[in-house]
Amino acid sequence: MASAAYTDCILLFGDSLTQAWSPGSLAQRMAEHYLRRLDIVNRGYGGYNSDWASPVFEQIFTKASVREAGQSQAVRIITIWFGANDAVLPGQRQHVPLERYKTNLSKLISLIRSPASEWYSPQTKIILINPPPVIETAWHLSSLQKWRDFGSKGDPPTPNRDRRVTKQYAEACVEVAKAEGVDVIDFWNTLVQRAGGEEPERLAPFFYDGLHLTAEGYKVLFEALKGFINSKYPELNPETMEMRMPHWADVELDAPEKAFEGVRRRRLIGEL
Amino acid sequence: MASAAYTDCILLFGDSLTQAWSPGSLAQRMAEHYLRRLDIVNRGYGGYNSDWASPVFEQIFTKASVREAGQSQAVRIITIWFGANDAVLPGQRQHVPLERYKTNLSKLISLIRSPASEWYSPQTKIILINPPPVIETAWHLSSLQKWRDFGSKGDPPTPNRDRRVTKQYAEACVEVAKAEGVDVIDFWNTLVQRAGGEEPERLAPFFYDGLHLTAEGYKVLFEALKGFINSKYPELNPETMEMRMPHWADVELDAPEKAFEGVRRRRLIGEL
């Protein structure tokens, strides 16, 4: 990209839970956390499910052939966060059966990890994130309100989610990660523990419509993801990573370009 | 970059005022505003001045030769926002004399607009942003506090900014834009008008340390930038731009890949 040649990135891939750039969202927190170290690339698509993940991924992820040409931005980490929509009840257009959800996640992982894949990227760390609980009633009421706000066209929405069903997808995501040997943030359990239970009144502060997260909900995920990365991949802890461009006080006034070119040189020879 | 092939971007280039990814910052507001339409690439470098802008730009902006290879992300808009550090008083290491500040901005513009430049990018719209006022006392007191917080090493900081001096750089930025025929957001005057004057007590809500903007200060800039883009470049109004990937309700369930490939096809033939 325009400015990617010397700045690696973390790619956030998923549905509406990933899509948000609002204050306190995962993307905003990560972008601030990795300030001047890594770009945060948001590839969240509201309403998408794991059936669509692979065909979309093939469009947005650089092919190995291009990457080897040295013009693309290296993806140090990709977070893969699907399941909240797969888990809608059968009959709804976004529904994906549990077994196929697992197959889809494995397929996505193999697109990155299989040497035979056009998108093979062995240096990219894969971190799955599983869907959090849902507050069914709150979500249904907000769907009804949205339907009314848009002129009550067509049939009113029917209840389309069940926390116990979503939980099966959350558990399946963890199983896939273990089976495939990739990392996973068990957000379902992390959030339930933090909330002190699965009851709606305990989960309420973390969701603004029963399905989508408040800044407080994202904070729980961000802290878990940050802690995981810092402990397992200390080289990606922004507090100890070198900035892509030097601190202003370190720039030689007589020949500033040296400082900036230095970043490129060290990167080209693999020091950064 | 990893995911840039089919997503254009807006590049925010400048100093610490650009660098922020905090809630309510320019970058966060722009990223949320252009959700699923354009990436926001933050290339803000705290403490940098216009002397360093060109050598840094040459490192972060894709060369025309690479762009023509079709693997890079098109920069639809670049905002260039320097001057707040150039305007520190003579003797300070970041100081850049007024005339050289103007020359530096012109040089940066020519790197993008001159067909002879390796970084020639005729499709990139250039929008200069001039520095806002400074609340000298607040800034000096916060610098002293920072110096104490870091153990009072070396001499205490001396007052290093004067609003009347910064104003000369703000006016010079507008002059350069007019002379070069590029767009400019006269942030100095926009903010002063919004504040109702240049007096510290009027400017206070817009700065958290006398130099750096609060979310309220960034909001004034964001609204001005958004309004300018929507009126002058309606094709870049996100409310009417097509999303890079279709709405989930528009994806054909029998052959979803069609919908996603369609985005690529239309982009390759220049429809997007």
Coordinates of C-alpha atoms in Angstrom, one line a residue:
Chain A
M1 CA 0.0 0.0 0.0
A2 CA 0.9 3.6 -0.2
S3 CA 2.9 3.5 3.0
A4 CA 3.2 -0.1 3.8
A5 CA 6.6 -1.0 2.4
Y6 CA 8.2 -0.4 5.7
T7 CA 5.4 -0.9 8.2
D8 CA 4.1 -4.3 9.1
C9 CA 0.5 -4.8 10.3
I10 CA -1.9 -6.7 12.4
L11 CA -4.9 -7.7 10.3
L12 CA -8.3 -7.9 12.1
F13 CA -10.6 -10.2 10.2
G14 CA -14.2 -10.9 11.1
D15 CA -17.7 -9.7 11.3
S16 CA -19.4 -6.6 12.8
L17 CA -17.7 -7.2 16.1
T18 CA -14.3 -6.6 14.3
Q19 CA -15.7 -3.9 12.0
A20 CA -16.1 -1.2 14.6
W21 CA -13.7 1.8 14.6
S22 CA -15.6 3.6 17.4
P23 CA -13.9 5.0 20.5
G24 CA -13.0 2.1 22.7
S25 CA -13.4 -0.6 19.9
L26 CA -10.9 -3.3 19.4
A27 CA -9.5 -1.6 16.3
Q28 CA -9.1 1.8 18.0
R29 CA -7.5 0.3 21.1
M30 CA -5.1 -1.8 19.0
A31 CA -4.2 1.2 16.7
E32 CA -3.4 3.3 19.8
H33 CA -1.5 0.5 21.5
Y34 CA 0.7 -0.1 18.4
L35 CA 1.2 3.6 17.6
R36 CA 4.1 4.0 15.3
R37 CA 5.0 0.3 15.6
L38 CA 2.4 -1.6 13.5
D39 CA -0.6 -0.6 11.4
I40 CA -3.9 -2.0 12.4
V41 CA -5.8 -3.1 9.3
N42 CA -9.5 -3.6 9.9
R43 CA -11.2 -6.1 7.7
G44 CA -14.4 -6.6 9.6
Y45 CA -17.6 -7.1 7.6
G46 CA -20.9 -6.7 9.5
G47 CA -23.2 -9.7 9.1
Y48 CA -20.7 -12.0 7.5
N49 CA -20.3 -15.6 8.5
S50 CA -17.6 -18.2 8.1
D51 CA -19.0 -19.4 4.8
W52 CA -18.0 -16.1 3.3
A53 CA -14.7 -15.8 5.2
S54 CA -12.5 -17.8 2.8
P55 CA -13.7 -16.2 -0.5
V56 CA -13.3 -12.7 1.1
F57 CA -9.9 -13.6 2.5
E58 CA -8.7 -14.6 -1.0
Q59 CA -9.6 -11.1 -2.1
I60 CA -8.0 -9.1 0.8
F61 CA -4.9 -11.0 1.7
T62 CA -1.8 -10.6 -0.4
K63 CA -0.7 -13.7 -2.4
A64 CA 2.7 -15.1 -1.5
S65 CA 3.9 -14.3 -5.1
V66 CA 3.2 -10.6 -4.5
R67 CA 4.7 -10.6 -1.0
E68 CA 7.8 -12.2 -2.3
A69 CA 8.1 -9.3 -4.8
G70 CA 8.7 -7.3 -1.6
Q71 CA 6.1 -4.7 -2.2
S72 CA 3.5 -5.7 0.3
Q73 CA 3.0 -5.2 4.0
A74 CA 3.9 -8.2 6.2
V75 CA 1.0 -9.4 8.3
R76 CA 2.6 -10.2 11.7
I77 CA -0.7 -11.3 13.3
I78 CA -4.2 -12.1 11.9
T79 CA -7.1 -12.3 14.3
I80 CA -10.0 -14.4 12.9
W81 CA -13.2 -13.7 14.7
F82 CA -16.3 -15.4 13.2
G83 CA -19.2 -17.3 14.7
A84 CA -21.6 -14.6 16.1
N85 CA -23.6 -14.8 12.8
D86 CA -23.0 -18.4 12.0
A87 CA -24.9 -19.1 15.2
V88 CA -28.1 -17.5 14.1
L89 CA -30.9 -20.0 14.3
P90 CA -31.5 -22.4 11.3
G91 CA -33.6 -20.7 8.6
Q92 CA -31.9 -17.3 8.9
R93 CA -29.8 -16.5 5.9
Q94 CA -26.6 -16.1 7.9
H95 CA -26.9 -19.5 9.6
V96 CA -24.0 -21.9 9.2
P97 CA -24.3 -25.4 10.7
L98 CA -21.8 -26.0 13.6
E99 CA -19.8 -28.6 11.7
R100 CA -19.4 -26.4 8.6
Y101 CA -18.4 -23.5 10.9
K102 CA -15.5 -25.7 12.1
T103 CA -14.6 -26.8 8.6
N104 CA -14.7 -23.1 7.4
L105 CA -12.3 -22.0 10.2
S106 CA -9.9 -24.9 9.3
K107 CA -10.1 -24.0 5.6
L108 CA -9.2 -20.4 6.5
I109 CA -6.3 -21.5 8.6
S110 CA -5.0 -23.8 5.8
L111 CA -5.1 -20.9 3.3
I112 CA -2.5 -19.2 5.4
R113 CA -0.5 -22.2 6.7
S114 CA -0.5 -24.6 3.7
P115 CA 2.7 -24.2 1.6
A116 CA 0.5 -25.2 -1.4
S117 CA -1.8 -22.2 -0.8
E118 CA -1.5 -19.1 -3.0
W119 CA -1.9 -17.1 0.3
Y120 CA 0.8 -19.1 2.2
S121 CA 2.2 -16.8 4.9
P122 CA 4.3 -18.8 7.4
Q123 CA 5.4 -15.7 9.3
T124 CA 1.8 -14.7 10.1
K125 CA 0.6 -15.6 13.6
I126 CA -3.0 -16.8 13.6
I127 CA -5.2 -16.0 16.6
L128 CA -8.8 -17.2 16.6
I129 CA -11.3 -15.3 18.7
N130 CA -14.6 -17.0 19.6
P131 CA -18.0 -15.2 19.8
P132 CA -19.1 -13.8 23.2
P133 CA -22.5 -14.5 24.7
V134 CA -25.7 -12.9 23.4
I135 CA -28.4 -11.3 25.4
E136 CA -31.3 -12.6 23.3
T137 CA -34.1 -10.4 24.6
A138 CA -32.1 -7.2 24.3
W139 CA -31.0 -8.1 20.7
H140 CA -34.5 -9.0 19.7
L141 CA -36.0 -5.8 21.1
S142 CA -33.3 -3.7 19.3
S143 CA -34.0 -5.6 16.0
L144 CA -37.7 -4.8 16.4
Q145 CA -36.9 -1.1 17.0
K146 CA -34.6 -1.0 14.0
W147 CA -37.4 -2.6 11.9
R148 CA -39.8 0.1 13.1
D149 CA -37.3 2.8 12.5
F150 CA -37.0 1.7 8.9
G151 CA -40.7 1.9 8.3
S152 CA -41.9 -1.5 9.5
K153 CA -41.3 -3.0 5.9
G154 CA -42.0 -6.7 5.5
D155 CA -42.5 -9.1 8.4
P156 CA -41.2 -8.0 11.8
P157 CA -37.9 -9.8 12.8
T158 CA -38.3 -13.0 14.8
P159 CA -36.0 -13.9 17.7
N160 CA -32.9 -15.2 15.8
R161 CA -30.3 -16.0 18.5
D162 CA -30.0 -18.3 21.5
R163 CA -27.1 -17.9 23.9
R164 CA -26.9 -21.7 24.4
V165 CA -26.5 -22.1 20.6
T166 CA -23.8 -19.4 20.3
K167 CA -22.0 -21.1 23.2
Q168 CA -21.6 -24.3 21.0
Y169 CA -19.9 -22.2 18.3
A170 CA -17.7 -20.6 20.9
E171 CA -16.6 -24.0 22.2
A172 CA -16.2 -25.3 18.6
C173 CA -13.8 -22.4 17.8
V174 CA -11.6 -23.4 20.7
E175 CA -11.7 -27.0 19.6
V176 CA -10.6 -26.0 16.0
A177 CA -7.7 -23.9 17.4
K178 CA -6.5 -26.8 19.4
A179 CA -6.9 -29.3 16.6
E180 CA -5.1 -27.0 14.1
G181 CA -2.4 -25.9 16.6
V182 CA -3.2 -22.1 16.4
D183 CA -3.7 -19.6 19.1
V184 CA -7.2 -18.7 20.4
I185 CA -8.6 -16.1 22.7
D186 CA -11.5 -17.8 24.5
F187 CA -13.5 -14.5 24.7
W188 CA -16.7 -16.3 25.7
N189 CA -15.3 -17.5 28.9
T190 CA -13.1 -14.5 29.5
L191 CA -16.1 -12.2 29.3
V192 CA -18.4 -14.5 31.4
Q193 CA -15.8 -14.7 34.1
R194 CA -15.3 -10.9 34.0
A195 CA -19.1 -10.5 34.1
G196 CA -19.5 -13.0 36.9
G197 CA -22.0 -15.1 35.1
E198 CA -24.0 -15.6 31.9
E199 CA -27.2 -13.9 33.2
P200 CA -28.4 -10.9 31.2
E201 CA -28.1 -8.5 34.1
R202 CA -24.4 -9.5 34.5
L203 CA -23.6 -9.3 30.8
A204 CA -25.5 -6.0 30.3
P205 CA -22.6 -3.5 30.8
F206 CA -20.7 -5.2 28.0
F207 CA -23.3 -5.1 25.2
Y208 CA -25.2 -2.1 23.9
D209 CA -27.9 -4.1 21.9
G210 CA -27.5 -7.6 23.3
L211 CA -25.1 -8.6 20.5
H212 CA -22.6 -5.8 19.9
L213 CA -20.0 -4.8 22.4
T214 CA -19.7 -1.6 24.4
A215 CA -16.3 0.0 24.9
E216 CA -16.2 -1.9 28.2
G217 CA -16.9 -5.2 26.4
Y218 CA -14.1 -4.5 23.9
K219 CA -11.8 -3.6 26.8
V220 CA -12.1 -7.1 28.2
L221 CA -11.1 -8.5 24.8
F222 CA -8.3 -6.0 24.2
E223 CA -6.7 -6.7 27.6
A224 CA -6.9 -10.5 27.0
L225 CA -5.4 -10.1 23.5
K226 CA -2.7 -7.7 24.6
G227 CA -1.7 -9.9 27.5
F228 CA -1.6 -13.0 25.3
I229 CA 0.6 -11.4 22.7
N230 CA 3.0 -9.8 25.2
S231 CA 3.5 -13.2 26.9
K232 CA 3.6 -15.5 23.9
Y233 CA 5.1 -13.1 21.3
P234 CA 7.2 -10.6 23.4
E235 CA 8.8 -9.4 20.1
L236 CA 5.4 -7.9 19.3
N237 CA 5.0 -6.0 22.6
P238 CA 4.9 -2.4 21.3
E239 CA 6.5 -1.1 24.5
T240 CA 9.7 -2.8 23.5
M241 CA 9.3 -2.7 19.7
E242 CA 11.4 -0.1 17.8
M243 CA 9.3 2.7 16.2
R244 CA 9.3 2.6 12.4
M245 CA 10.7 6.1 12.4
P246 CA 13.0 7.4 15.2
H247 CA 12.1 9.7 18.1
W248 CA 12.4 13.3 17.0
A249 CA 15.1 13.9 19.6
D250 CA 17.3 11.2 17.9
V251 CA 17.2 12.7 14.4
E252 CA 20.5 14.1 13.3
L253 CA 19.8 17.7 12.4
D254 CA 22.6 17.9 9.8
A255 CA 21.5 14.8 7.9
P256 CA 18.0 13.7 8.9
E257 CA 17.5 11.4 5.9
K258 CA 20.1 9.1 7.4
A259 CA 17.8 8.3 10.3
F260 CA 14.8 7.6 8.0
E261 CA 16.7 5.6 5.5
G262 CA 18.3 3.6 8.3
V263 CA 14.8 2.3 9.1
R264 CA 14.5 1.1 5.6
R265 CA 17.9 -0.4 5.4
R266 CA 17.6 -2.4 8.6
R267 CA 14.2 -3.6 7.5
L268 CA 15.4 -4.7 4.1
I269 CA 18.2 -6.7 5.7
G270 CA 15.6 -8.2 8.1
E271 CA 16.7 -6.5 11.3
L272 CA 13.3 -5.0 11.7
Chain B
M1 CA 0.0 -4.3 1.9
A2 CA -1.6 -7.4 3.0
S3 CA -5.1 -6.3 2.3
A4 CA -4.6 -3.2 0.2
A5 CA -4.9 -4.4 -3.3
Y6 CA -8.6 -3.5 -3.4
T7 CA -8.9 -0.9 -0.7
D8 CA -7.8 2.7 -1.3
C9 CA -6.7 4.9 1.5
I10 CA -6.5 8.4 2.9
L11 CA -3.0 9.1 4.2
L12 CA -2.7 11.4 7.2
F13 CA 0.8 12.8 7.2
G14 CA 2.2 15.1 9.9
D15 CA 3.4 15.5 13.5
S16 CA 2.0 14.6 16.9
L17 CA -1.3 16.3 16.1
T18 CA -1.7 13.7 13.3
Q19 CA -0.2 10.8 15.2
A20 CA -3.0 10.3 17.8
W21 CA -5.2 7.2 17.6
S22 CA -7.0 8.1 20.8
P23 CA -10.8 8.1 21.0
G24 CA -12.0 11.3 19.3
S25 CA -8.7 11.9 17.5
L26 CA -8.7 12.8 13.8
A27 CA -7.5 9.3 12.7
Q28 CA -10.2 7.6 14.8
R29 CA -12.9 9.8 13.5
M30 CA -11.8 9.4 9.9
A31 CA -11.5 5.6 10.3
E32 CA -15.0 5.4 11.6
H33 CA -16.3 7.8 9.0
Y34 CA -14.8 5.8 6.1
L35 CA -15.7 2.4 7.6
R36 CA -15.5 -0.2 4.8
R37 CA -14.9 2.5 2.2
L38 CA -11.3 3.7 2.6
D39 CA -8.5 2.8 5.0
I40 CA -7.1 5.5 7.1
V41 CA -3.3 5.3 7.2
N42 CA -1.7 7.3 10.0
R43 CA 1.8 8.6 9.3
G44 CA 2.0 11.1 12.1
Y45 CA 5.4 11.5 13.8
G46 CA 5.4 13.4 17.1
G47 CA 7.9 16.2 17.2
Y48 CA 8.7 16.1 13.5
N49 CA 9.0 19.3 11.5
S50 CA 8.8 20.2 7.8
D51 CA 12.6 19.7 7.3
W52 CA 12.0 16.0 8.0
A53 CA 8.8 15.7 6.0
S54 CA 10.3 15.1 2.6
P55 CA 12.9 12.5 3.6
V56 CA 10.3 10.7 5.6
F57 CA 7.7 10.9 2.8
E58 CA 10.2 9.3 0.4
Q59 CA 10.3 6.3 2.7
I60 CA 6.6 5.9 3.3
F61 CA 5.0 6.8 0.0
T62 CA 4.9 4.2 -2.8
K63 CA 6.9 5.1 -5.8
A64 CA 5.0 5.5 -9.1
S65 CA 6.9 2.5 -10.6
V66 CA 5.6 0.3 -7.8
R67 CA 2.1 1.7 -8.0
E68 CA 2.0 1.1 -11.8
A69 CA 2.8 -2.6 -11.0
G70 CA -0.7 -2.6 -9.6
Q71 CA 0.2 -4.0 -6.2
S72 CA 0.0 -0.9 -4.1
Q73 CA -2.9 0.9 -2.4
A74 CA -4.0 4.1 -4.1
V75 CA -3.9 7.2 -1.9
R76 CA -7.0 9.1 -2.7
I77 CA -6.2 12.0 -0.3
I78 CA -3.1 13.0 1.6
T79 CA -3.4 15.5 4.4
I80 CA -0.2 17.3 5.2
W81 CA -0.2 18.9 8.6
F82 CA 3.1 20.4 9.8
G83 CA 4.1 23.7 11.4
A84 CA 3.3 23.3 15.1
N85 CA 6.9 22.2 15.7
D86 CA 8.6 24.3 12.9
A87 CA 7.2 27.3 14.9
V88 CA 9.1 26.6 18.1
L89 CA 11.3 29.6 18.9
P90 CA 14.8 29.9 17.3
G91 CA 17.5 27.9 19.2
Q92 CA 15.1 24.9 19.8
R93 CA 16.1 21.8 17.8
Q94 CA 12.8 21.6 16.0
H95 CA 12.7 25.2 14.8
V96 CA 12.5 25.8 11.1
P97 CA 12.6 29.4 9.8
L98 CA 9.3 30.6 8.3
E99 CA 10.6 30.8 4.7
R100 CA 12.1 27.3 4.8
Y101 CA 8.8 26.0 6.2
K102 CA 7.1 27.3 3.1
T103 CA 9.8 25.9 0.8
N104 CA 9.5 22.5 2.5
L105 CA 5.8 22.4 2.0
S106 CA 6.2 23.3 -1.7
K107 CA 8.9 20.6 -2.0
L108 CA 6.6 18.0 -0.5
I109 CA 3.8 19.0 -2.9
S110 CA 6.1 18.8 -5.9
L111 CA 7.2 15.2 -4.8
I112 CA 3.5 14.2 -5.4
R113 CA 2.6 16.5 -8.3
S114 CA 5.7 16.7 -10.5
P115 CA 5.7 14.1 -13.3
A116 CA 9.5 14.0 -12.9
S117 CA 9.1 12.8 -9.3
E118 CA 9.6 9.2 -8.4
W119 CA 6.6 9.6 -6.1
Y120 CA 4.4 11.2 -8.8
S121 CA 0.8 10.5 -7.9
P122 CA -1.6 12.7 -9.9
Q123 CA -4.7 11.0 -8.6
T124 CA -3.8 11.9 -5.0
K125 CA -5.7 15.0 -3.7
I126 CA -3.4 17.1 -1.5
I127 CA -5.0 18.9 1.5
L128 CA -2.8 21.0 3.7
I129 CA -3.8 21.7 7.3
N130 CA -2.3 24.6 9.2
P131 CA -1.3 24.5 12.8
P132 CA -3.8 25.7 15.4
P133 CA -3.1 28.3 18.1
V134 CA -1.0 27.4 21.2
I135 CA -1.8 28.2 24.8
E136 CA 1.8 29.1 25.8
T137 CA 1.5 29.0 29.5
A138 CA -0.4 25.7 29.7
W139 CA 2.1 24.2 27.3
H140 CA 5.1 25.4 29.3
L141 CA 3.6 24.3 32.6
S142 CA 2.9 20.8 31.2
S143 CA 6.5 20.6 29.8
L144 CA 7.9 21.5 33.3
Q145 CA 5.7 18.8 34.8
K146 CA 6.9 16.3 32.3
W147 CA 10.5 17.3 33.1
R148 CA 9.9 16.7 36.8
D149 CA 8.1 13.4 36.2
F150 CA 11.1 12.2 34.3
G151 CA 13.4 13.0 37.2
S152 CA 14.3 16.7 36.5
K153 CA 17.3 15.6 34.4
G154 CA 19.2 18.5 32.7
D155 CA 18.1 22.0 32.6
P156 CA 14.3 22.7 33.0
P157 CA 12.5 23.4 29.8
T158 CA 12.2 27.1 28.9
P159 CA 9.1 28.6 27.2
N160 CA 9.5 27.5 23.6
R161 CA 6.3 28.6 21.8
D162 CA 4.6 31.9 21.1
R163 CA 1.1 31.9 19.7
R164 CA 1.9 35.0 17.5
V165 CA 4.8 33.1 16.0
T166 CA 2.7 30.0 15.3
K167 CA 0.1 32.2 13.7
Q168 CA 2.7 33.3 11.1
Y169 CA 3.3 29.6 10.2
A170 CA -0.5 29.1 10.0
E171 CA -0.8 32.0 7.6
A172 CA 2.2 30.9 5.6
C173 CA 0.6 27.4 5.1
V174 CA -2.5 29.0 3.6
E175 CA -0.2 31.1 1.3
V176 CA 1.6 28.0 0.1
A177 CA -1.6 26.2 -0.7
K178 CA -2.9 29.1 -2.7
A179 CA 0.5 29.6 -4.5
E180 CA 0.7 25.8 -5.3
G181 CA -3.0 25.5 -6.1
V182 CA -3.7 22.7 -3.6
D183 CA -6.5 22.5 -1.0
V184 CA -6.1 23.8 2.6
I185 CA -8.0 23.6 5.8
D186 CA -7.4 26.8 7.6
F187 CA -7.6 25.1 11.0
W188 CA -6.2 28.1 12.9
N189 CA -9.0 30.4 11.9
T190 CA -11.7 27.6 12.0
L191 CA -10.7 26.9 15.6
V192 CA -10.4 30.5 16.7
Q193 CA -13.8 31.3 15.2
R194 CA -15.3 28.2 17.0
A195 CA -13.6 29.2 20.2
G196 CA -14.8 32.8 19.9
G197 CA -11.3 34.3 20.1
E198 CA -7.6 33.5 20.7
E199 CA -7.6 34.1 24.4
P200 CA -6.4 31.1 26.5
E201 CA -9.7 30.8 28.4
R202 CA -11.6 30.5 25.0
L203 CA -9.1 28.0 23.6
A204 CA -8.9 25.9 26.7
P205 CA -11.6 23.3 25.9
F206 CA -9.8 22.4 22.7
F207 CA -6.3 21.6 24.1
Y208 CA -5.3 19.3 26.9
D209 CA -1.8 20.7 27.4
G210 CA -1.9 23.9 25.5
L211 CA -0.4 22.3 22.4
H212 CA -2.2 19.0 21.8
L213 CA -5.9 18.8 21.0
T214 CA -8.7 17.3 23.0
A215 CA -11.4 15.2 21.3
E216 CA -13.4 18.5 21.1
G217 CA -10.5 20.2 19.3
Y218 CA -10.2 17.3 16.9
K219 CA -14.0 17.4 16.3
V220 CA -13.7 20.9 15.0
L221 CA -11.0 19.8 12.5
F222 CA -12.8 16.6 11.5
E223 CA -16.1 18.5 10.8
A224 CA -14.2 21.1 8.7
L225 CA -12.3 18.3 6.7
K226 CA -15.4 16.2 6.3
G227 CA -17.5 19.2 5.0
F228 CA -14.7 20.2 2.7
I229 CA -14.3 16.7 1.2
N230 CA -18.0 16.2 0.8
S231 CA -18.5 19.5 -1.1
K232 CA -15.4 19.5 -3.2
Y233 CA -15.0 15.7 -3.8
P234 CA -18.5 14.3 -3.5
E235 CA -17.1 11.0 -5.0
L236 CA -15.3 10.6 -1.7
N237 CA -18.3 11.1 0.5
P238 CA -18.5 7.8 2.3
E239 CA -22.3 8.0 2.6
T240 CA -22.5 7.6 -1.2
M241 CA -19.4 5.5 -1.8
E242 CA -19.8 1.8 -2.4
M243 CA -18.5 -0.5 0.3
R244 CA -15.4 -2.5 -0.7
M245 CA -17.4 -5.6 0.1
P246 CA -21.2 -5.9 -0.3
H247 CA -23.8 -5.7 2.4
W248 CA -24.3 -9.1 4.0
A249 CA -28.0 -9.1 2.8
D250 CA -26.8 -8.7 -0.8
V251 CA -24.5 -11.8 -0.9
E252 CA -25.8 -14.6 -3.0
L253 CA -26.0 -17.6 -0.7
D254 CA -25.5 -20.1 -3.6
A255 CA -22.3 -18.5 -4.9
P256 CA -21.0 -15.8 -2.4
E257 CA -17.5 -15.7 -4.1
K258 CA -19.2 -13.9 -7.0
A259 CA -20.1 -11.0 -4.9
F260 CA -16.5 -10.6 -3.5
E261 CA -14.8 -11.2 -6.9
G262 CA -17.1 -8.7 -8.4
V263 CA -15.6 -6.0 -6.2
R264 CA -12.2 -7.0 -7.6
R265 CA -13.3 -7.1 -11.2
R266 CA -15.0 -3.8 -11.1
R267 CA -11.9 -2.3 -9.4
L268 CA -9.5 -3.7 -11.9
I269 CA -11.4 -2.2 -14.8
G270 CA -11.5 1.1 -12.9
E271 CA -15.2 1.2 -12.0
L272 CA -14.3 1.5 -8.3

